[in-house]
Short mmCIF file of C-alpha atoms in Angstrom, two decimals:
data_model
loop_
_atom_site.label_atom_id
_atom_site.label_comp_id
_atom_site.label_asym_id
_atom_site.label_seq_id
_atom_site.Cartn_x
_atom_site.Cartn_y
_atom_site.Cartn_z
CA GLN A 14 -130.79 -7.99 150.13
CA GLU A 15 -131.67 -6.21 153.89
CA GLY A 16 -129.39 -7.43 156.65
CA SER A 17 -127.84 -11.21 156.99
CA LEU A 18 -131.46 -12.59 155.55
CA CYS A 19 -129.27 -14.23 152.60
CA ALA A 20 -131.36 -18.11 152.67
CA GLN A 21 -134.40 -16.19 153.00
CA HIS A 22 -133.89 -13.81 149.62
CA CYS A 23 -131.60 -17.49 148.24
CA LEU A 24 -135.11 -19.08 148.73
CA ASN A 25 -137.99 -16.50 147.91
CA ASN A 26 -135.56 -15.92 144.48
CA LEU A 27 -135.06 -19.19 143.31
CA LEU A 28 -139.40 -18.87 144.17
CA GLN A 29 -139.88 -15.48 142.42
CA GLY A 30 -142.14 -14.21 145.23
CA GLU A 31 -141.96 -13.54 148.43
CA TYR A 32 -143.09 -17.07 150.27
CA PHE A 33 -140.25 -17.08 152.79
CA SER A 34 -140.33 -14.39 155.45
CA PRO A 35 -138.17 -14.66 158.43
CA VAL A 36 -140.18 -15.82 160.96
CA GLU A 37 -141.04 -18.71 158.73
CA LEU A 38 -137.41 -19.61 158.41
CA SER A 39 -137.36 -18.85 161.71
CA SER A 40 -140.08 -21.25 162.84
CA ILE A 41 -138.81 -24.29 160.83
CA ALA A 42 -135.07 -24.00 163.26
CA GLN A 43 -136.51 -23.89 166.20
CA GLN A 44 -138.60 -27.34 165.43
CA LEU A 45 -135.24 -28.66 163.73
CA ASP A 46 -133.66 -27.59 167.15
CA GLU A 47 -136.91 -29.41 169.19
CA GLU A 48 -136.47 -32.63 167.06
CA GLU A 49 -132.73 -32.57 167.89
CA ARG A 50 -133.52 -31.85 171.03
CA MET A 51 -136.28 -34.92 172.07
CA ARG A 52 -133.13 -37.30 170.27
CA MET A 53 -130.70 -36.00 172.41
CA ALA A 54 -133.04 -37.05 175.22
CA GLU A 55 -133.49 -40.31 174.79
CA GLY A 56 -129.81 -41.23 175.53
CA GLY A 57 -130.82 -39.77 179.24
CA VAL A 58 -131.70 -36.14 179.95
CA SER A 59 -129.18 -35.68 182.75
CA SER A 60 -126.05 -37.72 180.41
CA GLU A 61 -122.88 -35.22 179.18
CA GLU A 62 -123.73 -35.13 175.87
CA TYR A 63 -127.52 -33.49 176.38
CA ARG A 64 -126.34 -30.95 179.34
CA THR A 65 -123.83 -29.68 176.79
CA PHE A 66 -125.91 -30.09 174.02
CA LEU A 67 -128.70 -27.52 175.56
CA GLN A 68 -125.58 -25.11 176.69
CA GLN A 69 -124.50 -24.79 172.74
CA PRO A 70 -126.24 -22.80 170.74
CA SER A 71 -128.18 -23.67 167.69
CA VAL A 72 -126.54 -24.69 164.38
CA ASN A 73 -129.91 -24.55 162.29
CA MET A 74 -130.07 -20.35 162.76
CA ASP A 75 -128.16 -17.34 164.59
CA ASP A 76 -128.74 -14.17 165.59
CA SER A 77 -127.19 -12.66 162.57
CA GLY A 78 -130.08 -14.53 160.78
CA PHE A 79 -128.25 -17.50 159.27
CA PHE A 80 -130.51 -20.16 158.43
CA SER A 81 -129.19 -23.98 157.90
CA ILE A 82 -128.94 -26.40 155.02
CA GLN A 83 -131.45 -28.19 157.22
CA VAL A 84 -133.62 -24.64 157.27
CA ILE A 85 -133.69 -24.72 153.36
CA SER A 86 -134.40 -28.60 152.99
CA ASN A 87 -137.51 -28.12 155.00
CA ALA A 88 -138.81 -24.72 153.12
CA LEU A 89 -138.83 -26.68 149.88
CA LYS A 90 -140.43 -29.89 151.05
CA VAL A 91 -144.01 -27.42 151.21
CA TRP A 92 -143.26 -27.02 147.18
CA GLY A 93 -141.83 -30.45 146.68
CA LEU A 94 -138.62 -30.02 146.20
CA GLU A 95 -135.28 -31.70 146.76
CA LEU A 96 -131.81 -31.01 147.15
CA ILE A 97 -129.02 -33.48 145.89
CA LEU A 98 -125.38 -32.28 146.00
CA PHE A 99 -124.13 -31.39 143.21
CA ASN A 100 -120.63 -32.67 142.74
CA SER A 101 -121.74 -36.26 143.36
CA PRO A 102 -119.59 -38.21 141.30
CA GLU A 103 -122.55 -41.46 140.91
CA LEU A 104 -125.49 -38.97 139.65
CA GLY A 105 -123.17 -37.72 136.99
CA ILE A 106 -125.50 -34.27 136.91
CA ASP A 107 -125.26 -32.56 133.44
CA PRO A 108 -126.04 -28.87 134.66
CA ILE A 109 -127.04 -27.22 131.26
CA ASN A 110 -129.92 -30.24 131.76
CA GLU A 111 -130.38 -28.99 135.23
CA LYS A 112 -133.08 -25.88 136.51
CA SER A 113 -131.97 -24.58 139.32
CA PHE A 114 -128.89 -24.70 141.64
CA ILE A 115 -128.29 -23.23 145.11
CA CYS A 116 -124.58 -22.48 145.89
CA ASN A 117 -123.60 -22.01 149.32
CA TYR A 118 -120.41 -20.97 150.56
CA LYS A 119 -119.95 -20.39 154.48
CA GLU A 120 -122.42 -18.44 156.07
CA HIS A 121 -123.64 -17.59 152.71
CA TRP A 122 -126.68 -18.55 150.34
CA PHE A 123 -127.61 -17.59 146.61
CA THR A 124 -129.68 -19.38 143.61
CA VAL A 125 -128.41 -19.47 140.15
CA ARG A 126 -131.62 -20.55 138.15
CA LYS A 127 -133.27 -20.81 134.65
CA LEU A 128 -135.36 -18.43 133.51
CA GLY A 129 -137.16 -19.61 129.97
CA LYS A 130 -133.61 -20.48 127.94
CA GLN A 131 -131.42 -18.29 129.66
CA TRP A 132 -129.11 -19.31 133.17
CA PHE A 133 -129.25 -16.58 135.56
CA ASN A 134 -126.95 -15.31 138.82
CA LEU A 135 -129.89 -14.35 141.64
CA ASN A 136 -127.07 -13.69 143.60
CA SER A 137 -128.59 -11.26 146.88
CA LEU A 138 -125.79 -9.46 147.02
CA LEU A 139 -125.73 -7.96 143.30
CA MET A 140 -128.10 -4.63 142.26
CA GLY A 141 -129.61 -6.97 139.57
CA PRO A 142 -129.72 -10.16 137.97
CA GLU A 143 -126.88 -11.56 135.91
CA LEU A 144 -127.02 -13.37 132.62
CA ILE A 145 -125.18 -16.59 132.35
CA SER A 146 -124.11 -18.18 129.23
CA ASP A 147 -124.51 -21.69 128.57
CA THR A 148 -121.51 -22.18 127.49
CA TYR A 149 -120.22 -20.52 131.27
CA LEU A 150 -122.47 -22.48 133.22
CA ALA A 151 -120.19 -25.02 133.99
CA LEU A 152 -117.03 -23.30 134.62
CA PHE A 153 -118.99 -20.53 136.73
CA LEU A 154 -120.01 -23.67 138.90
CA ALA A 155 -116.87 -25.63 138.30
CA GLN A 156 -115.03 -22.11 140.07
CA LEU A 157 -117.66 -21.92 142.65
CA GLN A 158 -116.90 -25.17 143.61
CA GLN A 159 -112.93 -23.98 143.19
CA GLU A 160 -113.52 -21.38 146.05
CA GLY A 161 -115.37 -23.51 148.56
CA TYR A 162 -118.83 -23.04 147.44
CA SER A 163 -120.90 -25.73 148.24
CA ILE A 164 -123.80 -26.66 145.17
CA PHE A 165 -126.62 -28.36 145.36
CA VAL A 166 -128.71 -29.26 142.13
CA VAL A 167 -132.79 -28.73 143.07
CA LYS A 168 -134.72 -31.40 141.51
CA GLY A 169 -138.02 -30.97 141.61
CA ASP A 170 -141.29 -29.08 139.24
CA LEU A 171 -140.67 -24.57 140.88
CA PRO A 172 -143.86 -23.17 140.46
CA ASP A 173 -144.83 -20.65 138.07
CA CYS A 174 -143.40 -17.31 137.74
CA GLU A 175 -144.13 -14.61 135.06
CA ALA A 176 -140.13 -14.33 134.49
CA ASP A 177 -140.22 -17.49 133.05
CA GLN A 178 -143.04 -17.16 131.10
CA LEU A 179 -142.11 -13.96 129.91
CA LEU A 180 -138.80 -15.79 128.69
CA GLN A 181 -139.77 -18.88 127.68
CA MET A 182 -140.81 -15.93 124.68
CA ILE A 183 -137.82 -13.72 123.99
CA ARG A 184 -134.24 -13.64 125.31
CA VAL A 185 -132.39 -10.95 126.82
CA GLN A 186 -128.84 -9.48 126.52
CA GLN A 187 -126.43 -8.25 129.41
CA MET A 188 -124.54 -4.79 128.43
CA GLN A 189 -123.72 -4.67 132.17
CA ARG A 190 -122.75 -6.67 134.41
CA PRO A 191 -125.16 -5.46 138.22
CA LYS A 192 -122.35 -4.49 140.84
CA LEU A 193 -122.12 -5.58 144.16
CA ILE A 194 -124.20 -3.82 147.01
CA GLY A 195 -122.17 -1.01 148.14
CA GLU A 196 -120.32 -0.85 144.65
CA GLU A 197 -123.10 2.31 143.89
CA THR A 198 -120.16 4.95 144.91
CA ALA A 199 -117.48 3.64 143.23
CA GLN A 200 -118.86 3.16 140.51
CA SER A 201 -119.99 6.56 140.13
CA ARG A 202 -116.54 7.77 140.65
CA ASP A 203 -115.46 5.84 138.28
CA GLN A 204 -117.61 7.12 136.34
CA ARG A 205 -116.56 10.59 136.18
CA LEU A 206 -112.32 8.77 135.43
CA PRO A 207 -111.67 8.83 131.88
CA ARG A 208 -112.10 5.92 130.14
CA SER A 209 -109.83 3.26 128.68
CA ASP A 210 -109.84 3.22 124.58
CA VAL A 211 -111.17 -0.65 124.78
CA ASP A 212 -114.19 0.55 127.32
CA GLN A 213 -115.08 3.69 124.46
CA ALA A 214 -114.94 1.30 122.12
CA ILE A 215 -117.72 -0.94 122.71
CA GLU A 216 -120.01 1.40 123.54
CA VAL A 217 -119.90 2.56 119.72
CA ASN A 218 -120.39 -0.89 118.67
CA HIS A 219 -122.73 -1.80 121.17
CA PRO A 220 -124.65 2.04 122.31
CA PHE A 221 -126.51 1.62 125.70
CA ASP A 222 -130.49 2.27 125.33
CA GLY A 223 -131.30 0.39 128.25
CA THR A 224 -133.55 -1.68 126.58
CA GLY A 225 -131.75 -4.82 127.27
CA MET A 226 -128.46 -6.99 128.04
CA LEU A 227 -125.07 -8.28 126.18
CA ASP A 228 -124.24 -11.72 126.92
CA GLU A 229 -120.75 -12.44 128.15
CA ASP A 230 -119.22 -13.77 125.39
CA GLU A 231 -120.44 -11.13 123.21
CA GLU A 232 -118.60 -8.57 126.33
CA ASN A 233 -115.56 -10.52 125.54
CA PHE A 234 -115.20 -11.01 121.74
CA GLN A 235 -116.30 -7.60 121.24
CA ARG A 236 -113.32 -6.10 123.71
CA ALA A 237 -110.70 -8.61 121.94
CA LEU A 238 -111.52 -6.87 118.91
CA ALA A 239 -111.21 -3.74 120.23
CA LEU A 240 -107.38 -4.66 121.47
CA SER A 241 -106.55 -6.11 118.32
CA ARG A 242 -107.71 -2.99 116.19
CA GLN A 243 -105.12 -1.02 118.48
CA GLU A 244 -102.26 -3.89 117.68
CA ILE A 245 -103.09 -3.03 114.30
CA ASP A 246 -102.90 0.56 114.14
CA MET A 247 -99.83 0.57 116.53
CA GLU A 248 -98.56 -1.87 113.56
CA ASP A 249 -99.20 0.90 111.23
CA GLU A 250 -97.20 3.33 113.12
CA GLU A 251 -94.25 0.99 113.74
CA ALA A 252 -94.10 0.81 110.10
CA ASP A 253 -94.26 4.64 109.14
CA LEU A 254 -91.86 5.00 111.35
CA ARG A 255 -89.46 2.36 109.96
CA ARG A 256 -90.05 4.49 106.96
CA ALA A 257 -89.10 7.71 108.13
CA ILE A 258 -85.87 6.48 109.31
CA GLN A 259 -84.58 5.13 106.00
CA LEU A 260 -85.65 8.10 104.05
CA SER A 261 -83.52 10.00 106.93
CA MET A 262 -80.54 7.88 106.08
CA GLN A 263 -80.72 8.06 102.64
CA GLY A 264 -81.13 11.90 102.71
CA SER A 265 -78.20 12.00 105.62
CA ARG A 266 -76.07 9.21 103.04
CA ARG A 267 -77.18 12.16 100.12
CA SER A 268 -75.83 14.92 102.04
CA GLU A 269 -72.78 13.56 103.19
CA PHE A 270 -71.65 12.53 99.43
CA LEU A 271 -72.26 16.54 98.07
CA ASP A 272 -70.07 17.93 101.23
CA SER A 273 -67.93 15.42 99.92
CA LEU A 274 -67.53 17.01 96.49
CA PRO A 275 -65.73 20.41 96.28
CA GLN A 276 -66.94 23.52 97.13
CA ASN A 277 -64.79 25.60 93.92
CA VAL A 278 -66.32 22.75 91.53
CA PRO A 279 -69.36 23.88 89.92
CA GLN A 280 -73.55 22.35 91.08
CA SER A 281 -75.24 23.73 88.43
CA PRO A 282 -74.30 24.50 84.96
CA HIS A 283 -76.00 28.24 85.58
CA THR A 284 -73.66 29.81 88.07
CA SER A 285 -72.16 33.39 87.45
CA GLN A 286 -68.31 31.76 88.08
CA THR A 287 -69.73 29.92 84.91
CA ASP A 288 -70.82 32.39 82.80
CA SER A 289 -67.86 34.56 83.27
CA LEU A 290 -65.59 31.53 82.33
CA SER A 291 -64.84 29.96 78.61
CA SER A 292 -66.40 26.08 77.76
CA GLU A 293 -63.12 25.60 77.07
CA GLU A 294 -61.25 26.69 80.59
CA LEU A 295 -63.82 24.63 82.80
CA ARG A 296 -63.69 21.84 80.51
CA ARG A 297 -59.82 21.30 81.58
CA ARG A 298 -60.02 22.53 85.25
CA ARG A 299 -63.11 19.95 85.47
CA GLN A 300 -61.34 17.16 84.00
CA ALA A 301 -58.12 18.25 86.35
CA TYR A 302 -59.85 17.76 89.18
CA PHE A 303 -61.45 13.97 88.26
CA GLU A 304 -57.49 12.82 87.46
CA LYS A 305 -56.24 14.07 90.71
CA GLN A 306 -59.45 12.92 92.54
CA GLN A 307 -58.99 9.05 90.52
CA GLN A 308 -55.37 9.23 91.09
CA GLN A 309 -56.57 9.77 94.78
CA GLN A 310 -58.76 6.59 94.86
CA ASP A 311 -56.51 5.26 93.14
CA GLN A 312 -53.69 5.47 96.15
CA THR A 313 -56.36 5.11 98.64
CA LEU A 314 -57.16 1.32 97.69
CA ASN A 315 -53.85 0.61 96.80
CA LEU A 316 -53.27 0.83 100.58
CA HIS A 317 -55.40 -1.27 101.60
CA ASP A 318 -55.43 -3.82 99.19
CA LYS A 319 -58.73 -2.98 98.08
CA PRO A 320 -60.04 -3.89 94.39
CA SER A 321 -61.51 -0.49 92.43
CA LEU A 322 -64.79 -0.19 92.67
CA SER A 323 -67.05 1.03 89.26
CA SER A 324 -70.14 0.50 88.02
CA SER A 325 -69.23 -3.06 86.65
CA THR A 326 -68.92 -4.51 89.91
CA LEU A 327 -71.98 -2.28 91.53
CA GLU A 328 -74.05 -4.05 89.46
CA ALA A 329 -72.86 -7.40 89.45
CA ASP A 330 -72.59 -7.15 92.94
CA PRO A 331 -75.41 -5.29 93.96
CA GLY A 332 -74.96 -4.32 98.04
CA GLY A 333 -73.79 -8.02 98.36
CA ASP A 334 -71.01 -7.86 101.66
CA MET A 335 -70.36 -4.29 100.68
CA SER A 336 -70.03 -2.31 103.20
CA GLU A 337 -72.06 1.51 103.55
CA GLU A 338 -68.74 3.32 103.07
CA ASP A 339 -68.04 0.87 99.85
CA MET A 340 -71.25 1.69 98.34
CA LEU A 341 -71.04 5.28 98.97
CA GLN A 342 -67.28 4.87 97.41
CA ALA A 343 -68.79 3.36 94.57
CA ALA A 344 -72.20 6.12 94.10
CA MET A 345 -69.50 8.91 93.70
CA ASN A 346 -67.05 6.78 91.34
CA MET A 347 -70.36 6.29 88.86
CA SER A 348 -71.19 9.62 89.76
CA LEU A 349 -67.32 11.00 88.53
CA GLU A 350 -67.43 8.48 84.96
CA SER A 351 -71.48 10.10 84.04
CA VAL A 352 -69.23 13.63 84.19
CA ARG A 353 -66.82 12.62 82.51
CA ASN A 354 -68.12 10.96 79.40
CA HIS A 355 -70.61 14.40 79.79
CA LEU A 356 -67.62 15.73 79.45
CA ASN A 357 -65.82 13.70 76.63
CA THR A 358 -68.82 14.47 74.42
CA GLU A 359 -69.33 17.90 74.57
CA GLU A 360 -65.72 18.08 73.39
CA ASP A 361 -66.35 15.66 70.76
CA LYS A 362 -68.89 18.30 69.15
#
C-alpha cells in the first residue's frame, strides 16, 4: 500500500487489476458531494442547515486519501457490482457460498476474495496475500465483526483475471504467513535469534522450497505434533529419573545393611584371617556371634511389643503394612538364618 489509499487498493485487489486511480475516486467523491449540496440547497440556500453543510469538510474523502463507502459503492456500479451488508439477518448469508467481501474498520478498507477454489485475505497492509482455509473463513469474518469491522458482500460477476484462471487448475499451500508492512526489520532481527525446537521441527517436517504455501490447519497440526513429541520426551526423562532414584535408594539400603554387619566378621571365605584360622575355630566364632545377635534382637523386639520377623512372616505378608526398618530387619534375619543353615550343613559334613 502507498500512502493511505486503502480504498483504491481494496477495489483494485478485488478486481485484480489497476482499474481505479486516486484521481478517478476523487472525481466520484466530488460528484457525490455536489449531489448532496444540491439536495441541501432545496431547503433554501439561506438556511442554517445549508450554511453549516458548506462549512463542514467532505464526508466522502479527505486529504489523507480516505474514501467513503458511497465512493466505493459507486465505483463498483460501473462493473455491475453491488454491496450488501454481511450481517443482515434477513439474508442469511453463508460466507462459503459467496465470492468476495469488502471489510472496513474506521478508515481502512481491504478485500477478502475467492480465487479459484481458495480464499485469500488481500489486505494491502500485508506484504502479500494470506491464504484462508474454508473451515477458517467463517471464524475469520466473525472475528473481524467482533473487533468492530463492517463487512459487505460483493454481489455480481467479477471480471476475469489470471489469478482466478490459474487457481482453478491448481491449489496452493502457504508455508509462511505474510508480515505487515514495516515488519521487515523486526523479521530480520528475529531470524538472527535462535529458533525454538517447535519451529525447527516444523521446518524439518515441511522444508520451505519457495514454491508453495502451507495451509493454516496443517501448520497448527505440525505445531501440535512437535509439542506432543516434546511432552513424550519429557515423560521419558521423568521415567528414567524415577528409575534412577529407585536404584539409588536400593543401593543405599544395601549399603546400610552391609554397614550394620560387624567389621570383624569375614565377608569372604578367602580373606587372610580365614586362612590363618582353622575351620573349627571359625565355626565357633560365627556361632557365638549369631547367638549374641539373636538375643539382642529378641530383647529389642520384646521391649517394643513387636513380633519377631522371620522369612515365613515376610513371605506371608510381603511389604503389606511393614515399614522400611521392619523389612530391613527381616532381610537381616533371613540372611542370618541362611548363613546358620549353611554352617550347620558344613558341620554335619
